[in-house]
CSV table of C-alpha atoms in Angstrom, one decimal:
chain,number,residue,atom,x,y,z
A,15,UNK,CA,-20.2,-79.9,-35.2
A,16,UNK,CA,-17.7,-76.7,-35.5
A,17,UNK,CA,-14.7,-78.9,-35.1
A,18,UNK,CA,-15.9,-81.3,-37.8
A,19,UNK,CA,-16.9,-78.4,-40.6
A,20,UNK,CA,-13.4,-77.3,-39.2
A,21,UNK,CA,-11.1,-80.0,-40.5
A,22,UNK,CA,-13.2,-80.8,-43.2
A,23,UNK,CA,-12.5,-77.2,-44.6
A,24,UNK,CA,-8.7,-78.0,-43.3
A,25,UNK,CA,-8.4,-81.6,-45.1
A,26,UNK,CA,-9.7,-79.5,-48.6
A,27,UNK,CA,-6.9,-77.3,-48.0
A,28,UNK,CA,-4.5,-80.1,-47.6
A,29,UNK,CA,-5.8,-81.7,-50.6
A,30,UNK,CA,-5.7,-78.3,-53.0
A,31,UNK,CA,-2.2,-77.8,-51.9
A,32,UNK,CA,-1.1,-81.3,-52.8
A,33,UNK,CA,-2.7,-81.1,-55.8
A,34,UNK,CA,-1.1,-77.8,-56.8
A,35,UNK,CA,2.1,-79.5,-55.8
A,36,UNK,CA,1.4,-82.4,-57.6
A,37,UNK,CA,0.6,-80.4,-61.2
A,38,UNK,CA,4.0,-78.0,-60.7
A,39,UNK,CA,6.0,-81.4,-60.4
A,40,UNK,CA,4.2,-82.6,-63.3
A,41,UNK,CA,6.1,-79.9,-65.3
A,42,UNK,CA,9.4,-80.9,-64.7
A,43,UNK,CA,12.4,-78.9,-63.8
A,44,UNK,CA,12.7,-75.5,-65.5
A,45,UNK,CA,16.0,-74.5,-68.0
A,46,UNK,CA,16.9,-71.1,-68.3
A,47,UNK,CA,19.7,-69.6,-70.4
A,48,UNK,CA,20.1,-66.8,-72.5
A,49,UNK,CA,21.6,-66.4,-76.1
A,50,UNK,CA,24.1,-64.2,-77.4
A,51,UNK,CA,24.7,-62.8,-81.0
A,52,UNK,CA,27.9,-62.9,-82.7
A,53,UNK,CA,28.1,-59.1,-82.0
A,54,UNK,CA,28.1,-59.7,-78.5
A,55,UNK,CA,24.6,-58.4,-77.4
A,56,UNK,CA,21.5,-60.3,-76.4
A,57,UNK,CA,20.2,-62.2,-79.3
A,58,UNK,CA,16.1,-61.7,-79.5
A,59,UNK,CA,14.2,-64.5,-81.5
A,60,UNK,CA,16.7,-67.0,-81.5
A,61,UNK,CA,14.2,-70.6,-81.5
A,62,UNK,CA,15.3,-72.8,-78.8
A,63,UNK,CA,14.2,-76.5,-78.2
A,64,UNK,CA,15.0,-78.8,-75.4
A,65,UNK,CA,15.7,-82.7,-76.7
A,66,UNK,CA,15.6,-85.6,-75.1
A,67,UNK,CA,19.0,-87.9,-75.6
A,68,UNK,CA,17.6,-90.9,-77.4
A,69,UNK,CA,18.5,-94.9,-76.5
A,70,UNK,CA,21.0,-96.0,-79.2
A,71,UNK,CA,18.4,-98.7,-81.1
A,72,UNK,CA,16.0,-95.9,-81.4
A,73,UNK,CA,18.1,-92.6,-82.4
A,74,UNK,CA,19.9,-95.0,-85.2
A,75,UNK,CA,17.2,-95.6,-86.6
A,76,UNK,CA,15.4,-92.2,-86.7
A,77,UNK,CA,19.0,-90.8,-88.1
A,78,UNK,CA,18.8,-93.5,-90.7
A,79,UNK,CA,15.6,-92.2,-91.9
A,80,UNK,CA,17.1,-88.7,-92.1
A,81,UNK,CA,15.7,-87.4,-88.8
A,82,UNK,CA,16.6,-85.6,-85.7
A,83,UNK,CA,15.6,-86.1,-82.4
A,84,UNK,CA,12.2,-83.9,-81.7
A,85,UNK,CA,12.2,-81.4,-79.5
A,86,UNK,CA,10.2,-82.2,-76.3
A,87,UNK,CA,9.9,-78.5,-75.7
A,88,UNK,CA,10.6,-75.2,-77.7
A,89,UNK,CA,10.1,-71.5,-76.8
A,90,UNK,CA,12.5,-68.4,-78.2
A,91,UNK,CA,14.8,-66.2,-76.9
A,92,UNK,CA,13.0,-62.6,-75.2
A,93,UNK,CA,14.3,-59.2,-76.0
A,94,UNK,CA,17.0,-59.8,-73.4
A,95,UNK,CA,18.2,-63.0,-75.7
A,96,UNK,CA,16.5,-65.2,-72.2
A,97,UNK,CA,14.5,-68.1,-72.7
A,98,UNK,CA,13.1,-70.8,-70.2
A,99,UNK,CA,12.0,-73.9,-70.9
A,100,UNK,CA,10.3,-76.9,-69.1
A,101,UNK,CA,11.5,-80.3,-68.9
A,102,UNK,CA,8.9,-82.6,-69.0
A,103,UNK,CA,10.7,-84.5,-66.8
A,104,UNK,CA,14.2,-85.4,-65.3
A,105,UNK,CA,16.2,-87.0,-67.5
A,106,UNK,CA,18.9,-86.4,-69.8
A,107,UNK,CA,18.6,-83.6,-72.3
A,108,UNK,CA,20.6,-81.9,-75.0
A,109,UNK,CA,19.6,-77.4,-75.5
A,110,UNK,CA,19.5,-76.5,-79.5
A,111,UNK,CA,19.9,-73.0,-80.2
A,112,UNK,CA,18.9,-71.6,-83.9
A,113,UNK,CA,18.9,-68.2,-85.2
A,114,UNK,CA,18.6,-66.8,-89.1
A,115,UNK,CA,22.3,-66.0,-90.5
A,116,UNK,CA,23.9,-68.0,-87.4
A,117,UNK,CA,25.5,-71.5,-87.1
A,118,UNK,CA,22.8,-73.5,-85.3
A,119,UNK,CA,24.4,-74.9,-81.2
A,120,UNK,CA,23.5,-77.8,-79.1
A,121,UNK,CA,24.7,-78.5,-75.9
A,122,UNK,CA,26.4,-81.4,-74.4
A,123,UNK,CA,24.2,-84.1,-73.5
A,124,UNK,CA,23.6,-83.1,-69.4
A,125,UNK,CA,21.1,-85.2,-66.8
A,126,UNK,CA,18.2,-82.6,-65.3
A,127,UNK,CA,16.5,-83.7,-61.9
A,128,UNK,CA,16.4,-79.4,-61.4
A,129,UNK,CA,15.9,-76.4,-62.4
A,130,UNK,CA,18.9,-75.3,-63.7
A,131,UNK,CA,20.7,-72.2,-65.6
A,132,UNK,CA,22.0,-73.3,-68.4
A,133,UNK,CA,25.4,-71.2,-69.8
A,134,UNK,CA,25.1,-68.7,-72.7
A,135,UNK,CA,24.9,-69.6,-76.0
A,136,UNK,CA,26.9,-67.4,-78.0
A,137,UNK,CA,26.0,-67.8,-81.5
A,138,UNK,CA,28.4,-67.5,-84.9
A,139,UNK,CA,27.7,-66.3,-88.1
A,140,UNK,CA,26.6,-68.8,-90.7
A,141,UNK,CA,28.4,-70.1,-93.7
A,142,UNK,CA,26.5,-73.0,-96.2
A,143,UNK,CA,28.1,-76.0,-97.5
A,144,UNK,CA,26.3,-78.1,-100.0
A,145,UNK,CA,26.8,-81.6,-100.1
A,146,UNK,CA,26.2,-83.5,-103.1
A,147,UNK,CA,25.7,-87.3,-103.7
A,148,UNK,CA,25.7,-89.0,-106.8
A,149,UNK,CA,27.1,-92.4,-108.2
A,150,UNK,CA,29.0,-90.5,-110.4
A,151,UNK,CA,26.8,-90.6,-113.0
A,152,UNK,CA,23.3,-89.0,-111.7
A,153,UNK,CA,22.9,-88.0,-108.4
A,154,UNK,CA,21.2,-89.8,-105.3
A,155,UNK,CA,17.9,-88.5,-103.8
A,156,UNK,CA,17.1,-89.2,-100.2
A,157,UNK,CA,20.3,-90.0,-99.1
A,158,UNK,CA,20.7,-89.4,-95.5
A,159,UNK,CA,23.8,-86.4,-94.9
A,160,UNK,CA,25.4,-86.2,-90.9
A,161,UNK,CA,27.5,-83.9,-90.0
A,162,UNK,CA,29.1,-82.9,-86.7
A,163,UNK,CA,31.6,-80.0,-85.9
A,164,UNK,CA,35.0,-81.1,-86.5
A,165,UNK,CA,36.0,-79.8,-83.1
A,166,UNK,CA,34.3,-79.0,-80.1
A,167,UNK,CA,34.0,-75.4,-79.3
A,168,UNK,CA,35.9,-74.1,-76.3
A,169,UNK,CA,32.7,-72.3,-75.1
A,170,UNK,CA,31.3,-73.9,-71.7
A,171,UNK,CA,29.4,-77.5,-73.5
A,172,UNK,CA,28.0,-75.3,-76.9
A,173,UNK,CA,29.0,-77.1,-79.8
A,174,UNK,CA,27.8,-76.9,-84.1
A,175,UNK,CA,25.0,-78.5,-83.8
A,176,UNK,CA,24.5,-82.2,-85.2
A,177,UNK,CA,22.6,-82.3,-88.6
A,178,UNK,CA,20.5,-85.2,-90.3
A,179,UNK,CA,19.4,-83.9,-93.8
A,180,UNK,CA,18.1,-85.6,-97.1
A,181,UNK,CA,19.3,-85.0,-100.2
A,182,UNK,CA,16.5,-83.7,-102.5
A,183,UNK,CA,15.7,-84.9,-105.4
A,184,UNK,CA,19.0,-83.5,-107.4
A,185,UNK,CA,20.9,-85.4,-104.7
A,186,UNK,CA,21.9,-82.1,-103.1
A,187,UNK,CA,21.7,-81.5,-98.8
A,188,UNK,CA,22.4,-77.8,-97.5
A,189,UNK,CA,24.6,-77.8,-94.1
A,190,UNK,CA,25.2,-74.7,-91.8
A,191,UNK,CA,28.4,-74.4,-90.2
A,192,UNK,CA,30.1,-71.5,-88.3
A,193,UNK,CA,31.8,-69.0,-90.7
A,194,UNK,CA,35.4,-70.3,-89.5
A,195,UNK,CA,34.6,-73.8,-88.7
A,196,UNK,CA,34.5,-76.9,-90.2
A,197,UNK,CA,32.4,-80.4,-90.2
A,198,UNK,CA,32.5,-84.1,-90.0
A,199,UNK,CA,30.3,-84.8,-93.2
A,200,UNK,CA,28.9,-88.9,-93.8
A,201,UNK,CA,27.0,-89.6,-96.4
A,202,UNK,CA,24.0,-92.9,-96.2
């Protein structure tokens, strides 16, 4: 009787462990990376979101209805400008980085079967460019305005961030774009 209470108790131990193994996989790998302010030190605050690269059909059409991909997970930077966020599972990913009075970044697009450390994010100050669409004799509302950095930054994958944004209703889109950069605008 001892020996069969014995590896009953043992085969619940198994099980809990494989099920505590099985819900920390369920998470997915784990990002961490930290941001830095255009002054140099650790940037606290900063919102950071983790999205999923879209199939081509799909992110076409969500950028023709003047969206961006959603974030499959978001968190902001600590005191220390360090954030960590989960995956929900491998797969190919882009990191955004957005911060008040600084050019939004966004990775590369990078596969994630890990954890991983992603490289710093070292943000710019802002500058606002307003876009307007018109026919040239009243302007257009809802028209969808992309814009991409001109050229990729030097700094290890971080780039301007890609923006979809609708003109409102005086056919008028706001874009952020580092103080001394430039973007790629198209208007739909």
């Amino acid at each position: 009787m001892k020996s069969a209470r014995g590896l009953s108790a043992g085969l619940v131990a198994i099980l809990a462990l494989s099920f505590a193994a099985a819900a920390a996989a369920a998470e997915g790998p784990r990002l961490e990376g930290r941001v830095i302010a255009p002054s140099g030190a650790p940037m606290a605050g900063a919102d950071v979101e983790l999205l999923a690269e879209v199939a081509a059909p799909t992110g076409a059409a969500a950028t023709l209805r003047g969206e961006g991909p959603a974030a499959v997970a978001a968190t902001k930077s600590g005191s220390d400008g360090r954030y960590a966020l989960a995956a929900p599972r491998s797969g190919v990913y882009r990191v955004r980085v957005r911060a008040k009075g600084c050019a939004p970044l966004e990775t590369d697009a990078f596969g994630v079967a890990e954890d991983d450390v992603v490289d710093d994010a070292r943000l710019a100050r802002e500058a606002t460019l307003v876009v307007e669409a018109g026919d040239g004799a009243r302007p257009i509302a809802g028209a969808v305005v992309v814009a991409r950095a001109a050229r990729r930054r030097e700094a290890a994958g971080w780039n301007v961030a890609r923006q979809v944004v609708a003109t409102d209703e005086r056919g008028a889109a706001r874009l952020s774009l580092p103080a001394d950069g430039a973007l790629v605008v198209r208007v739909l």
